[in-house]
Amino acid sequence: MPPDSWIAPDDVAACAANAIARIDGTLSRLTEADRDAFWASVRKCYNTPYNDPKPRALPRAQVPLAEPAAREAPCAPPPVEPAPLSALAAAVLATLPGAFTTEPHAA
């Protein structure tokens, strides 16, 4: 309990019992199973550690491998014919003379 609490340590149990009674009174419209589920969620919330739990080792699924003869051949992409470089270079060079000058700083 923090030192600046207005509740005396001796009064904690009585205050907690009073709070539980008031909450149970409010939850009286619910079924017993729903009230139990509410209190279970409160206990889980307050008992959850602040740090994440260490990850558990998960079991590996054993997948049977197919027989080597029964495996399908990997699908290869169809061959792509590259465009002729000379046609591409000619198209690029055709646009350059009008767009650029030979001097870096035209006056």
Tab-separated table of C-alpha atoms in Angstrom:
chain	number	residue	atom	x	y	z
A	1	MET	CA	0.000	0.000	0.000
A	2	PRO	CA	1.434	3.421	-0.870
A	3	PRO	CA	2.455	5.521	2.132
A	4	ASP	CA	0.156	8.415	1.135
A	5	SER	CA	-3.017	6.288	1.351
A	6	TRP	CA	-5.861	7.605	3.500
A	7	ILE	CA	-6.791	4.030	4.425
A	8	ALA	CA	-5.129	2.668	7.528
A	9	PRO	CA	-3.610	-0.811	7.058
A	10	ASP	CA	-6.010	-2.200	9.667
A	11	ASP	CA	-9.023	-0.930	7.668
A	12	VAL	CA	-8.079	-2.540	4.347
A	13	ALA	CA	-9.957	-5.806	4.914
A	14	ALA	CA	-13.145	-4.019	6.030
A	15	CYS	CA	-13.005	-1.596	3.063
A	16	ALA	CA	-12.443	-4.476	0.641
A	17	ALA	CA	-15.388	-6.423	2.082
A	18	ASN	CA	-17.594	-3.316	1.831
A	19	ALA	CA	-16.549	-2.746	-1.792
A	20	ILE	CA	-17.209	-6.402	-2.695
A	21	ALA	CA	-20.649	-6.240	-1.071
A	22	ARG	CA	-21.545	-3.083	-3.024
A	23	ILE	CA	-20.331	-4.553	-6.315
A	24	ASP	CA	-22.195	-7.808	-5.652
A	25	GLY	CA	-25.320	-5.750	-4.920
A	26	THR	CA	-24.965	-4.037	-8.285
A	27	LEU	CA	-24.344	-7.367	-10.004
A	28	SER	CA	-27.358	-9.008	-8.341
A	29	ARG	CA	-29.341	-8.697	-11.574
A	30	LEU	CA	-26.907	-11.124	-13.220
A	31	THR	CA	-26.924	-14.892	-12.913
A	32	GLU	CA	-24.528	-16.604	-10.538
A	33	ALA	CA	-22.420	-17.800	-13.485
A	34	ASP	CA	-22.148	-14.245	-14.844
A	35	ARG	CA	-21.132	-12.906	-11.416
A	36	ASP	CA	-18.492	-15.638	-11.153
A	37	ALA	CA	-17.243	-14.734	-14.631
A	38	PHE	CA	-17.037	-11.047	-13.620
A	39	TRP	CA	-14.974	-11.801	-10.527
A	40	ALA	CA	-12.782	-14.224	-12.473
A	41	SER	CA	-12.011	-11.475	-14.996
A	42	VAL	CA	-11.215	-9.018	-12.173
A	43	ARG	CA	-8.865	-11.540	-10.546
A	44	LYS	CA	-7.205	-12.232	-13.907
A	45	CYS	CA	-6.766	-8.518	-14.546
A	46	TYR	CA	-5.167	-7.805	-11.171
A	47	ASN	CA	-3.090	-10.981	-11.082
A	48	THR	CA	-1.632	-10.559	-14.557
A	49	PRO	CA	2.063	-9.706	-14.318
A	50	TYR	CA	3.258	-6.479	-15.857
A	51	ASN	CA	5.944	-8.211	-17.900
A	52	ASP	CA	5.053	-10.433	-20.813
A	53	PRO	CA	5.407	-14.116	-20.003
A	54	LYS	CA	8.287	-16.035	-21.488
A	55	PRO	CA	7.235	-17.593	-24.799
A	56	ARG	CA	6.480	-21.283	-24.649
A	57	ALA	CA	8.044	-23.746	-27.030
A	58	LEU	CA	5.334	-24.859	-29.425
A	59	PRO	CA	5.302	-28.431	-30.711
A	60	ARG	CA	6.232	-28.842	-34.339
A	61	ALA	CA	3.694	-30.501	-36.600
A	62	GLN	CA	5.060	-33.596	-38.260
A	63	VAL	CA	4.213	-33.361	-41.954
A	64	PRO	CA	4.957	-36.472	-43.963
A	65	LEU	CA	7.157	-35.765	-46.961
A	66	ALA	CA	6.070	-36.918	-50.386
A	67	GLU	CA	8.107	-39.503	-52.202
A	68	PRO	CA	10.780	-37.968	-54.474
A	69	ALA	CA	9.213	-39.560	-57.572
A	70	ALA	CA	5.762	-38.265	-56.668
A	71	ARG	CA	6.839	-34.654	-56.239
A	72	GLU	CA	5.848	-32.281	-58.972
A	73	ALA	CA	8.475	-30.370	-60.888
A	74	PRO	CA	8.742	-26.739	-59.787
A	75	CYS	CA	6.898	-24.355	-62.049
A	76	ALA	CA	9.370	-22.252	-63.986
A	77	PRO	CA	8.299	-18.855	-65.286
A	78	PRO	CA	8.134	-18.531	-69.045
A	79	PRO	CA	11.258	-17.064	-70.611
A	80	VAL	CA	11.084	-13.316	-71.176
A	81	GLU	CA	12.700	-11.916	-74.253
A	82	PRO	CA	14.447	-8.628	-73.446
A	83	ALA	CA	13.828	-5.712	-75.761
A	84	PRO	CA	16.706	-4.981	-78.069
A	85	LEU	CA	19.000	-2.503	-76.369
A	86	SER	CA	19.649	-0.598	-79.563
A	87	ALA	CA	15.935	0.202	-80.044
A	88	LEU	CA	15.598	1.273	-76.403
A	89	ALA	CA	18.752	3.370	-76.564
A	90	ALA	CA	17.576	4.989	-79.799
A	91	ALA	CA	14.231	5.893	-78.224
A	92	VAL	CA	15.910	7.459	-75.172
A	93	LEU	CA	18.523	9.305	-77.206
A	94	ALA	CA	15.848	10.672	-79.520
A	95	THR	CA	14.315	12.602	-76.607
A	96	LEU	CA	17.565	14.005	-75.215
A	97	PRO	CA	18.672	16.630	-77.770
A	98	GLY	CA	15.555	18.767	-77.312
A	99	ALA	CA	15.497	18.466	-73.545
A	100	PHE	CA	19.122	19.156	-72.662
A	101	THR	CA	21.743	21.577	-73.889
A	102	THR	CA	25.407	20.824	-74.275
A	103	GLU	CA	26.430	23.543	-71.804
A	104	PRO	CA	25.836	22.820	-68.124
A	105	HIS	CA	24.919	26.495	-67.349
A	106	ALA	CA	23.056	28.074	-70.171
A	107	ALA	CA	22.994	31.871	-70.036
